[in-house]
mmCIF file of C-alpha atoms in Angstrom:
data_model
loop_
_atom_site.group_PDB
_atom_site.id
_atom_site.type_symbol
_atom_site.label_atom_id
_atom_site.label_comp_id
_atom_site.label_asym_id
_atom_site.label_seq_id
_atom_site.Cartn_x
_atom_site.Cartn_y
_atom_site.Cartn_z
ATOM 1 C CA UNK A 127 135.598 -18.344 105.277
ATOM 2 C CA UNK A 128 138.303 -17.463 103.356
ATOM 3 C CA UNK A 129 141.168 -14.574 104.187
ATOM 4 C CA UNK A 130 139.579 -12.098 101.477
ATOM 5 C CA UNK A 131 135.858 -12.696 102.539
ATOM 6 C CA UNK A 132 137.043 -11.463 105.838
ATOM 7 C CA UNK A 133 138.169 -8.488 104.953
ATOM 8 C CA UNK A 134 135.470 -7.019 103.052
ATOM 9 C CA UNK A 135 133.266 -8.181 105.559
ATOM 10 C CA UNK A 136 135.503 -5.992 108.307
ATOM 11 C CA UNK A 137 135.476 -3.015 105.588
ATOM 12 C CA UNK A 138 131.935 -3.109 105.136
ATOM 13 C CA UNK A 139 131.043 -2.985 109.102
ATOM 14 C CA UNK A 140 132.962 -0.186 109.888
ATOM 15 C CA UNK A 141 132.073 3.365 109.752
ATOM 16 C CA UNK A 142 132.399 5.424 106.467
ATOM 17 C CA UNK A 143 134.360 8.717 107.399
ATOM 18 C CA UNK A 144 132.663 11.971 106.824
ATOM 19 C CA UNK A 145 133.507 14.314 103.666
ATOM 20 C CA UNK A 146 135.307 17.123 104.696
ATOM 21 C CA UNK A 147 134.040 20.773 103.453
ATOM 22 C CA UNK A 148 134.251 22.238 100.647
ATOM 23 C CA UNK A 149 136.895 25.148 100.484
ATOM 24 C CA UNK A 150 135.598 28.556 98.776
ATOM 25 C CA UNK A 151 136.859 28.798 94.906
ATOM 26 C CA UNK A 152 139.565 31.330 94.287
ATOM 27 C CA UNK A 153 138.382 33.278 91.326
ATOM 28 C CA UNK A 154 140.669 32.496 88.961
ATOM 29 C CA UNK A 155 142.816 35.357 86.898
ATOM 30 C CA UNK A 156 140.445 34.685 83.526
ATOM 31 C CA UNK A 157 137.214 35.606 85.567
ATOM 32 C CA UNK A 158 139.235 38.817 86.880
ATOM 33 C CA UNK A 159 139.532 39.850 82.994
ATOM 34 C CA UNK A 160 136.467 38.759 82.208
ATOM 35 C CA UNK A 161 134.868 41.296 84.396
ATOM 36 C CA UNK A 162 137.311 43.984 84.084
ATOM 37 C CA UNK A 163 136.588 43.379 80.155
ATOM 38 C CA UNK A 164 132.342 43.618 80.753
ATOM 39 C CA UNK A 165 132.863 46.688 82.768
ATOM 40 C CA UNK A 166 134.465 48.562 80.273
ATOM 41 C CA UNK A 167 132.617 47.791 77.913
ATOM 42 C CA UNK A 168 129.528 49.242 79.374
ATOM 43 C CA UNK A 169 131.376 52.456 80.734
ATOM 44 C CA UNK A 170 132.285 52.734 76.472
ATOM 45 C CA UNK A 171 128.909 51.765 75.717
ATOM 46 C CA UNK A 172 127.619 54.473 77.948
ATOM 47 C CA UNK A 173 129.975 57.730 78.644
ATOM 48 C CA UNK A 174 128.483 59.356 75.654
ATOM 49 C CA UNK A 175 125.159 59.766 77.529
ATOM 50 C CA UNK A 176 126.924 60.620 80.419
ATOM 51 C CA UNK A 177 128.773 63.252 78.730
ATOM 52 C CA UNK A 178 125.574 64.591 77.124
ATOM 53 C CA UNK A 179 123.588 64.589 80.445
ATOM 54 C CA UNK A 180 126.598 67.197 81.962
ATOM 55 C CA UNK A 181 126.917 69.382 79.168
ATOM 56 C CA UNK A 182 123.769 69.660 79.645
ATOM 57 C CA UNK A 183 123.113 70.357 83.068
ATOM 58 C CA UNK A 184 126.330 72.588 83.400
ATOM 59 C CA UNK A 185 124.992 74.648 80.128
ATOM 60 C CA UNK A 186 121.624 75.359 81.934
ATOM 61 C CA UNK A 187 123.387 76.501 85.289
ATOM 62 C CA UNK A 188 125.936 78.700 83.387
ATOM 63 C CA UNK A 189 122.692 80.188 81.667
ATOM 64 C CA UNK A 190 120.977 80.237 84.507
ATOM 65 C CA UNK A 191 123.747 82.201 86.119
ATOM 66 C CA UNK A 192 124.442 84.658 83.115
ATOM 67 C CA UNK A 193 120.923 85.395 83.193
ATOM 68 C CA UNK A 194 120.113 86.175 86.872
ATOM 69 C CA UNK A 195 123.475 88.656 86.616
ATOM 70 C CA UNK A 196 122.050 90.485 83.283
ATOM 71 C CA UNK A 197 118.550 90.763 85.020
ATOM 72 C CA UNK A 198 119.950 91.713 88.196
ATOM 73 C CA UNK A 199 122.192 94.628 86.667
ATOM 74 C CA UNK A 200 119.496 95.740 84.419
ATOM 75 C CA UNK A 201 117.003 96.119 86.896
ATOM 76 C CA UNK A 202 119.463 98.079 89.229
ATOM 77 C CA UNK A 203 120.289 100.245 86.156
ATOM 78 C CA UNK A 204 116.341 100.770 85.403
ATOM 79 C CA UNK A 205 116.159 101.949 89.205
ATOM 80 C CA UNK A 206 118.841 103.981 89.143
ATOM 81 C CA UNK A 207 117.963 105.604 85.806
ATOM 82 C CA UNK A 208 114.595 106.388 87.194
ATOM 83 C CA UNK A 209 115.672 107.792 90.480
ATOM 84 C CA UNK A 210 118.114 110.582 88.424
ATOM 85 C CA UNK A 211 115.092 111.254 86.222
ATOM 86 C CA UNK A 212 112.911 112.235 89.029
ATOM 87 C CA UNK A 213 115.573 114.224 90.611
ATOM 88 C CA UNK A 214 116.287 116.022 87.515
ATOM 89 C CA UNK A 215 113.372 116.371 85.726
ATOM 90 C CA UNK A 216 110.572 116.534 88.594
ATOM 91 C CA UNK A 217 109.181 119.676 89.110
ATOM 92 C CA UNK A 218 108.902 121.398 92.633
ATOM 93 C CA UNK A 219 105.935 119.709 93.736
ATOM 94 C CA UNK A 220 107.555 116.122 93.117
ATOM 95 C CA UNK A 221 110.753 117.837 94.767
ATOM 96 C CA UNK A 222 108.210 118.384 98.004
ATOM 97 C CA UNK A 223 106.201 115.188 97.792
ATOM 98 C CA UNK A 224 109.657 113.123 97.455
ATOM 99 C CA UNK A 225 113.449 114.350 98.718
ATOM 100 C CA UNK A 226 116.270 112.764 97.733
ATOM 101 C CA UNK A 227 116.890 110.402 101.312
ATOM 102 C CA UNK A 228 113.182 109.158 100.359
ATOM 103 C CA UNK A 229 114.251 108.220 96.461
ATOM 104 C CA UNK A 230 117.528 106.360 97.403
ATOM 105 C CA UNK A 231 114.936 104.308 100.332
ATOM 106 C CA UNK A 232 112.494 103.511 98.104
ATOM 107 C CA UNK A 233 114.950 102.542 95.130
ATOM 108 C CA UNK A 234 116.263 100.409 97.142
ATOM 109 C CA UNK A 235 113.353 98.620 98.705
ATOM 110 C CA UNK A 236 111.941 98.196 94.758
ATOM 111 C CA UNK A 237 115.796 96.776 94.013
ATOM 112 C CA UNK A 238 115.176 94.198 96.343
ATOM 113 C CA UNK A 239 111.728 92.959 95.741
ATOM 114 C CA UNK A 240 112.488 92.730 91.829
ATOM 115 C CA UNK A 241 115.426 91.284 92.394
ATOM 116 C CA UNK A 242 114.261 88.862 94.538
ATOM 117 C CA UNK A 243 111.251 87.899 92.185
ATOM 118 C CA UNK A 244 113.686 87.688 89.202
ATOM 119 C CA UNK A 245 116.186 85.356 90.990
ATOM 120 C CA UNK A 246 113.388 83.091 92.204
ATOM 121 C CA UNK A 247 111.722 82.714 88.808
ATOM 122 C CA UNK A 248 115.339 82.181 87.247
ATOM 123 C CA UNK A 249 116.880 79.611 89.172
ATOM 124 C CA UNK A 250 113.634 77.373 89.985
ATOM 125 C CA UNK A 251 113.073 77.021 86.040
ATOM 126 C CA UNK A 252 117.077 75.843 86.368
ATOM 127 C CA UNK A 253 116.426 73.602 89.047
ATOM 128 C CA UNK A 254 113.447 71.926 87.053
ATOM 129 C CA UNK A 255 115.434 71.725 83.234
ATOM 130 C CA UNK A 256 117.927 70.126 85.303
ATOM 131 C CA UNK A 257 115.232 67.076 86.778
ATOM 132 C CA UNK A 258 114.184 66.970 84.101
ATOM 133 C CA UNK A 259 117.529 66.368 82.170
ATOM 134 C CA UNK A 260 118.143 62.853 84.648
ATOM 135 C CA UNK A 261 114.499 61.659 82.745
ATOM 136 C CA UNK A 262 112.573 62.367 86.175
ATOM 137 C CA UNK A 263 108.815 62.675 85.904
ATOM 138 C CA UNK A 264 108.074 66.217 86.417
ATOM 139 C CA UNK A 265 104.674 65.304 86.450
ATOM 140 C CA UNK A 266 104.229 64.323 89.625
ATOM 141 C CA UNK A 267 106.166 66.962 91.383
ATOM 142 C CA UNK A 268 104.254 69.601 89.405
ATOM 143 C CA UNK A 269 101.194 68.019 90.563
ATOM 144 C CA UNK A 270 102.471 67.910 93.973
ATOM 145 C CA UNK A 271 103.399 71.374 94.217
ATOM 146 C CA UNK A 272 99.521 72.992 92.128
ATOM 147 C CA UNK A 273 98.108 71.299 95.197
ATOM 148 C CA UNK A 274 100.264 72.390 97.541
ATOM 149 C CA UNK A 275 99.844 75.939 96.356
ATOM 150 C CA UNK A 276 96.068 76.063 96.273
ATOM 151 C CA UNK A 277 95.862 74.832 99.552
ATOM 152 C CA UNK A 278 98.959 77.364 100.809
ATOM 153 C CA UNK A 279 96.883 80.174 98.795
ATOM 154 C CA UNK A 280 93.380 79.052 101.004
ATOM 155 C CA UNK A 281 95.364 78.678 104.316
ATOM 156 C CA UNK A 282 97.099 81.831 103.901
ATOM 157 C CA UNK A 283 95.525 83.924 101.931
ATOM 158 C CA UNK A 284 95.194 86.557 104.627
ATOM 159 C CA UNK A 285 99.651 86.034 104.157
ATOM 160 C CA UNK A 286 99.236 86.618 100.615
ATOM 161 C CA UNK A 287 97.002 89.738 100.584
ATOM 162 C CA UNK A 288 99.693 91.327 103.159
ATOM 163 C CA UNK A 289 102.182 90.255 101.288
ATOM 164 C CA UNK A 290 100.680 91.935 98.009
ATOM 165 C CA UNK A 291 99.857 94.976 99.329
ATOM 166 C CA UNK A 292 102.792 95.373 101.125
ATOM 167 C CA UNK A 293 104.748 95.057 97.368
ATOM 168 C CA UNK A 294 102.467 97.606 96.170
ATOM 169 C CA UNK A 295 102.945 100.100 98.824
ATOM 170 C CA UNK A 296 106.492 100.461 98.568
ATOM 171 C CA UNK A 297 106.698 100.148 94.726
ATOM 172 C CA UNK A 298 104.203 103.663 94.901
ATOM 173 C CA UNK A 299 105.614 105.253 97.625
ATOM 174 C CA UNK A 300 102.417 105.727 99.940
ATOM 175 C CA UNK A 301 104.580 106.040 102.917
ATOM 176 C CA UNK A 302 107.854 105.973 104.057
ATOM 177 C CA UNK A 303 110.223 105.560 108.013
ATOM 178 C CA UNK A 304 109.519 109.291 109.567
ATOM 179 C CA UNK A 305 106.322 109.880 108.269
ATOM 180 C CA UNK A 306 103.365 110.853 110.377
ATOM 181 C CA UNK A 307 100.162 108.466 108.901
ATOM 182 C CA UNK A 308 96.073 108.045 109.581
ATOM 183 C CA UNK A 309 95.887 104.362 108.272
ATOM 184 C CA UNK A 310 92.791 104.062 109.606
ATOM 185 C CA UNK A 311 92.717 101.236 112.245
ATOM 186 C CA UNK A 312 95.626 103.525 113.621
ATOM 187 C CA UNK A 313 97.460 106.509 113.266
ATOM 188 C CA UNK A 314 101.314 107.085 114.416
ATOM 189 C CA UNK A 315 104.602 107.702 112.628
ATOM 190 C CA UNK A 316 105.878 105.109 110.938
ATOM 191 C CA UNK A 317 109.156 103.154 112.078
ATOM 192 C CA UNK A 318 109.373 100.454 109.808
ATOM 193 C CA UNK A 319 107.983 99.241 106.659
ATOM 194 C CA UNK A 320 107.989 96.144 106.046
ATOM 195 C CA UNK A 321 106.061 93.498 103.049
ATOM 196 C CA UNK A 322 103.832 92.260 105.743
ATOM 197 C CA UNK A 323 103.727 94.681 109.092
ATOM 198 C CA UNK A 324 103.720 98.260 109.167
ATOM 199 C CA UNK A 325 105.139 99.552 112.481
ATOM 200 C CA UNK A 326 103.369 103.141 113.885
ATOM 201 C CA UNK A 327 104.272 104.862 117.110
ATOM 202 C CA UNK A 328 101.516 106.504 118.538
ATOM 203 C CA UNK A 329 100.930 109.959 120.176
ATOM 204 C CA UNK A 330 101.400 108.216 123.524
ATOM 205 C CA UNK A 331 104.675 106.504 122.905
ATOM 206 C CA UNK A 332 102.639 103.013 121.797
ATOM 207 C CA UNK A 333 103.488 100.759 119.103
ATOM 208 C CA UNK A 334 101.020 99.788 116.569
ATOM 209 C CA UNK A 335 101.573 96.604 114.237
ATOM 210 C CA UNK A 336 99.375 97.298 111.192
ATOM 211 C CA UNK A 337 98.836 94.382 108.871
ATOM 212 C CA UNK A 338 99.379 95.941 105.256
ATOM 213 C CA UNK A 339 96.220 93.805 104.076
ATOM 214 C CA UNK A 340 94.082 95.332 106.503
ATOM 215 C CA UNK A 341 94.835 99.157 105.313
ATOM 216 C CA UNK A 342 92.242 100.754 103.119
ATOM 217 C CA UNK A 343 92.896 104.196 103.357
ATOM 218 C CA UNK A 344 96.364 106.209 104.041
ATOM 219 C CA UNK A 345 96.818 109.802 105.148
ATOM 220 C CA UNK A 346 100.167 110.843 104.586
ATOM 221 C CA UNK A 347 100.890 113.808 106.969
ATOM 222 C CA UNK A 348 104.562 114.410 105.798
ATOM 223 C CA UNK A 349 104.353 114.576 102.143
ATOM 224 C CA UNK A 350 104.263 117.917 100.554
ATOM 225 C CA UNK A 351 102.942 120.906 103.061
ATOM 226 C CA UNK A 352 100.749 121.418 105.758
ATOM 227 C CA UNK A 353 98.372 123.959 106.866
ATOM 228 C CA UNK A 354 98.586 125.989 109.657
ATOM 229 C CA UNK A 355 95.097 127.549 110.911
ATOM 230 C CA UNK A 356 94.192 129.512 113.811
ATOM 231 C CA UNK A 357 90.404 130.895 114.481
ATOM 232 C CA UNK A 358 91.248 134.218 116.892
ATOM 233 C CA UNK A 359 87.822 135.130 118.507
ATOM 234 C CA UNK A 360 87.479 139.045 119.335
ATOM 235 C CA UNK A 361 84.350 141.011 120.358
ATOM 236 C CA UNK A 362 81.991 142.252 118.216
ATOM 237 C CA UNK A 363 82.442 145.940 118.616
ATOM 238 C CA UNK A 364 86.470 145.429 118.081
ATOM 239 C CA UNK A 365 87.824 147.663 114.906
ATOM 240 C CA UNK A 366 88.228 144.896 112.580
ATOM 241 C CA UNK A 367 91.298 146.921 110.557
ATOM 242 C CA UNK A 368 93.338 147.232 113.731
ATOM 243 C CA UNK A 369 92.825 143.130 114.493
ATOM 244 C CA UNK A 370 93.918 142.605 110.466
ATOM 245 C CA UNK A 371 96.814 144.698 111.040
ATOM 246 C CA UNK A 372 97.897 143.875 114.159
ATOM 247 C CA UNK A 373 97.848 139.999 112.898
ATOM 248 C CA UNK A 374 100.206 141.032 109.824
ATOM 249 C CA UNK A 375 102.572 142.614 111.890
ATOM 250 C CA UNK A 376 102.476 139.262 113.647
ATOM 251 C CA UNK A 377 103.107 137.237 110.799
ATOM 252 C CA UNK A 378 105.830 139.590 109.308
ATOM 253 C CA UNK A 379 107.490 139.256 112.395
ATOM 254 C CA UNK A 380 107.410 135.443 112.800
ATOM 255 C CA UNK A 381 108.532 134.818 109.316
ATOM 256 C CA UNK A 382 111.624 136.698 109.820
ATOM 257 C CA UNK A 383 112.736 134.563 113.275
ATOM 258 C CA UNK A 384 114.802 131.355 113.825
ATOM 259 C CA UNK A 385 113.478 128.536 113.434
ATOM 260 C CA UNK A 386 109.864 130.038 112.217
ATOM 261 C CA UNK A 387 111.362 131.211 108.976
ATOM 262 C CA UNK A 388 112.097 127.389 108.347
ATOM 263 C CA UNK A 389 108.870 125.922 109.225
ATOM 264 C CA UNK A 390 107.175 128.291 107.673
ATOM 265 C CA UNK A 391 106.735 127.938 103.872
ATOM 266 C CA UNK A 392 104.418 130.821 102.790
ATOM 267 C CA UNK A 393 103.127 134.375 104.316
ATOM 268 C CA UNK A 394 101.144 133.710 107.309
ATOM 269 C CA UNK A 395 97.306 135.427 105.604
ATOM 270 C CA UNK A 396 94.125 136.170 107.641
ATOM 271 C CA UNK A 397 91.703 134.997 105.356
ATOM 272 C CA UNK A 398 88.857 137.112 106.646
ATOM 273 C CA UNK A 399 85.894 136.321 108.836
ATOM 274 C CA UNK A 400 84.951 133.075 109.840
ATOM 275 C CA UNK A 401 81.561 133.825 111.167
ATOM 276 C CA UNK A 402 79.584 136.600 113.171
ATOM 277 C CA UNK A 403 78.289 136.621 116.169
ATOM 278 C CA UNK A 404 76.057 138.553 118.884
ATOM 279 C CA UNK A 405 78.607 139.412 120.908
ATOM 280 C CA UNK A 406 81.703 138.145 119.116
ATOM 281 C CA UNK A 407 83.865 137.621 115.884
ATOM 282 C CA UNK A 408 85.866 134.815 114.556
ATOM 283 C CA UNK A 409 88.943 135.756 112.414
ATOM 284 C CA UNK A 410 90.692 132.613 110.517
ATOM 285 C CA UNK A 411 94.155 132.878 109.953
ATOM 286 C CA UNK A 412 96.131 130.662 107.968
ATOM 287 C CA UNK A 413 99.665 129.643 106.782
ATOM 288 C CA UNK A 414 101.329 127.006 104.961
ATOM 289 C CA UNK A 415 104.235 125.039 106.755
ATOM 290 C CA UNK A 416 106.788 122.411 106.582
ATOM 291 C CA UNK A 417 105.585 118.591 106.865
ATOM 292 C CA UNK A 418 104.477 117.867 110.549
ATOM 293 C CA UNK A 419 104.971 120.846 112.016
ATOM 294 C CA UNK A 420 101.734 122.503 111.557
ATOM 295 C CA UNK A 421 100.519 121.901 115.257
ATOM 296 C CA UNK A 422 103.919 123.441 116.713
ATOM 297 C CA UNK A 423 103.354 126.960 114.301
ATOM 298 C CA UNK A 424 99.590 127.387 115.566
ATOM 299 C CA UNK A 425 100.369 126.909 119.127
ATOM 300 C CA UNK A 426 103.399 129.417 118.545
ATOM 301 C CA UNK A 427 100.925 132.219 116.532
ATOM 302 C CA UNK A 428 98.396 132.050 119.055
ATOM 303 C CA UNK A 429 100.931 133.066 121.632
ATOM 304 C CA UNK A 430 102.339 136.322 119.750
ATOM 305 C CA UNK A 431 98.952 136.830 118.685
ATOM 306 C CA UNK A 432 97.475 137.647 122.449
ATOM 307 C CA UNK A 433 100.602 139.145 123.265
ATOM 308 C CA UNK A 434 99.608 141.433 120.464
ATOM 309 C CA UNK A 435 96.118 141.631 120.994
ATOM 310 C CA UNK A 436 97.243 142.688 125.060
ATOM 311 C CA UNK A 437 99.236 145.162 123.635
ATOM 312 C CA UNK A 438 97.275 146.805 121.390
ATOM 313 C CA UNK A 439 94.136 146.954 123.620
ATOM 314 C CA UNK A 440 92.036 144.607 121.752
ATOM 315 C CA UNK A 441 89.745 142.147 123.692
ATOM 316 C CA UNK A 442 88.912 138.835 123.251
ATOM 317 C CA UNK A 443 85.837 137.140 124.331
ATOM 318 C CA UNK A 444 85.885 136.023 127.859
ATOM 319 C CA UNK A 445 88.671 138.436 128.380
ATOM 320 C CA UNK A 446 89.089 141.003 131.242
ATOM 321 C CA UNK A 447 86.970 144.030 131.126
ATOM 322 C CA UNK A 448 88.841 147.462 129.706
ATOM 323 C CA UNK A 449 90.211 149.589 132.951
ATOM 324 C CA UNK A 450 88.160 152.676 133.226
ATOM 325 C CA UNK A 451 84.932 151.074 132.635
ATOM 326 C CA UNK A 452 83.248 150.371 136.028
ATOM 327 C CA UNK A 453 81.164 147.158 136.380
ATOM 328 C CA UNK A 454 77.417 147.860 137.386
ATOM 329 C CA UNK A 455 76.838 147.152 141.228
ATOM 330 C CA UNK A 456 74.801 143.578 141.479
ATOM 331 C CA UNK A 457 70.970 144.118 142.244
ATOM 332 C CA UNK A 458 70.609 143.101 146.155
ATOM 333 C CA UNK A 459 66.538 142.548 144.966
ATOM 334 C CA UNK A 460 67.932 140.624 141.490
ATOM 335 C CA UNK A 461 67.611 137.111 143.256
ATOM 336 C CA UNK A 462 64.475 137.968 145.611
ATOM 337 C CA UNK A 463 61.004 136.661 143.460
ATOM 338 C CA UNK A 464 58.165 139.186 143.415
ATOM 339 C CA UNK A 465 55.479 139.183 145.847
ATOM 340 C CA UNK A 466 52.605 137.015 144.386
ATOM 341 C CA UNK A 467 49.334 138.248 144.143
ATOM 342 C CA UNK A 468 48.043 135.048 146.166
ATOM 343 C CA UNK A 469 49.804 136.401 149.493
ATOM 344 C CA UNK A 470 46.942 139.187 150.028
ATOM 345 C CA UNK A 471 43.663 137.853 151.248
ATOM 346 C CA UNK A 472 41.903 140.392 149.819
ATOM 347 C CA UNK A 473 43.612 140.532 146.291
ATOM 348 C CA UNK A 474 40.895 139.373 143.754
ATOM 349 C CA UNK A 475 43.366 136.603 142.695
ATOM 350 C CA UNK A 476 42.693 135.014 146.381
ATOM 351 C CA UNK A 477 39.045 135.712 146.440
ATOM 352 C CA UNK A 478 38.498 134.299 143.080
ATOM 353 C CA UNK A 479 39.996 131.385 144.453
ATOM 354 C CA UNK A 480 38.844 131.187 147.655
ATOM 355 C CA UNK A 481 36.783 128.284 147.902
ATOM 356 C CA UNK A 482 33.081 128.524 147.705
ATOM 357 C CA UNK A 483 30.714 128.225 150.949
ATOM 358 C CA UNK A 484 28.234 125.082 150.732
ATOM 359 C CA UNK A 485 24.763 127.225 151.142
ATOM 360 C CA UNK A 486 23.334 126.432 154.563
ATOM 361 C CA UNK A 487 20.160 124.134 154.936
ATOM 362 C CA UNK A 488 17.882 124.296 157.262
ATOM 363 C CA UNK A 489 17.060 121.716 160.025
ATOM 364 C CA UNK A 490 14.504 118.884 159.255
ATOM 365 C CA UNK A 491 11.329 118.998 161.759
ATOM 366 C CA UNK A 492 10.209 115.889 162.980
ATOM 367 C CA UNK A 493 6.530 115.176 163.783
#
């Protein structure tokens, strides 16, 4: 074997060494410009929709905003307007139905709700021009929120009815904070108004929580006047020009005093007789006073009126007998029954029902 057969014959029996790995390419400085160079390319390609798609969106929010201010201002200038207009040109029954704590309240409480509704409408037609400027599907969304509604307006539509009639309460003044009410499922005064609840405080210190939805009838206590009427009851012989009098006199007198003069807003008038009796008379007396307070000026006029009536010697029914006039001495024989006619043997009551003898038979002979 020759010297060269040798060695490739050693180079082919040893091992062949591994390739060693591959190091990561450095990106070069071309690719660097090339991408720099694609990039802005597409930013030119594209910032004129971009700038479109702003202008657009910050036109609709600076309309959106210009219009929520001009709708908000006018409607606080319509409410205004209309408050000064029904101070100045009401007449003196609106003055009475409505003072001028009462106007600012409810001008403000129809501010709000208007307000409210106008900012609501304004800004979510903002919020959907604007979606819809970034190409979203509306579509969807709209879809979305027609179900969501119907089934919100099933679920809650006892929510919805409060809420409604709650709006529509305050916007025509039914009731107001102070006022004494008969809503029906309760009566109270009322210490807060509110879109959904209605709080009353009863007679008895209680606290009602009236659902506006459930209310079909209101009696408002506190708006305009109320009546004052008393029934005084005298007997039936009683001079019925002395018990007219003697009630004026009354009245004249009450009209004239602290804090009666206040409460009361008309002449107190006996309106005549009521009905006729037997042995008695009823005389209705009348008067027209402030808001509330008709209960405290009856309870007041019946007390002057007995005074009166004491003084001037005129009886009521069921009142003490006049002095000089004896009472009849009691009957001792009033509670003993008569004798009956039955108690004598001999009365012909008793004999005719005496029983009658069986007629006698005589004995049987036996043969």
């Amino acid at each position: 074997m020759s010297l060269s057969a040798a060695v490739l014959l050693a180079d082919s029996s040893s091992p062949s060494p591994s390739p060693s790995p591959t190091a990561p390419a450095v990106p070069s400085f071309q690719d660097a410009q090339e991408s720099a160079s694609n990039a802005a390319g597409w930013v030119e390609e594209n910032w004129s929709t971009w700038l479109a798609i702003g202008l657009r969106v910050l036109l609709i929010v600076v309309i959106a905003a210009v219009l929520r201010a001009v709708v908000r201002r006018a409607i606080t200038k319509l409410i205004d307007r209309m408050n000064r207009r029904t101070g100045a040109g009401g007449t003196a029954l609106s003055g009475l139905l409505v003072n001028a704590e009462r106007r600012r309240q409810r001008s403000e409480a129809i501010g709000s709700v208007l307000r409210s509704v106008a900012s609501f409408l304004i800004l979510g037609t903002a919020a959907l021009m604007v979606l819809g400027t970034f190409q979203i599907n509306l579509a969807p969304l709209l879809a979305s929120a027609g179900v969501a509604g119907v089934a919100i307006g099933f679920g809650a539509r006892n929510l919805v009815t409060d809420f409604l009639s709650g709006v529509f309460m305050i916007l025509e003044d039914q009731y107001g904070v102070g006022d004494s009410i008969d809503a029906g499922v309760a009566s109270g005064e009322v210490i807060e108004v509110g879109l959904r609840v209605t709080k009353l405080r009863g007679d008895n210190g209680e606290i009602w929580y009236v659902r506006n939805g459930e209310v079909k009838r209101i009696g408002n206590l506190s708006q305009g006047w109320s009546t004052a009427g008393v029934d005084v009851t005298v007997r039936s012989d009683e001079d019925l020009d002395k018990v007219r009098e003697t009630i004026r006199a009354v009245g004249e007198r009450m009209s004239k005093e602290e804090p009666w003069n206040e409460m009361l807003w008309g002449p107190i008038e006996v309106l005549g007789l009521d009905s006729v009796l037997l042995d008695s008379m009823v005389v209705r007396v009348s008067a027209k006073t402030m808001p509330g307070k008709s209960l405290t000026v009856e309870r007041e006029l019946r007390w002057r009126v007995k005074r009166a009536f004491d003084a001037a010697d005129i009886q009521i029914v069921g009142g003490p007998e006049v002095p000089g006039q004896a009472a009849a001495a009691p009957d001792p024989t009033a509670g003993v029954a008569a004798p009956s006619a039955y108690a004598s043997t001999v009365s012909p009551q008793s004999m005719a029902a005496a029983p009658i003898t069986p007629p006698s038979t005589p004995p049987s002979t036996t043969k």
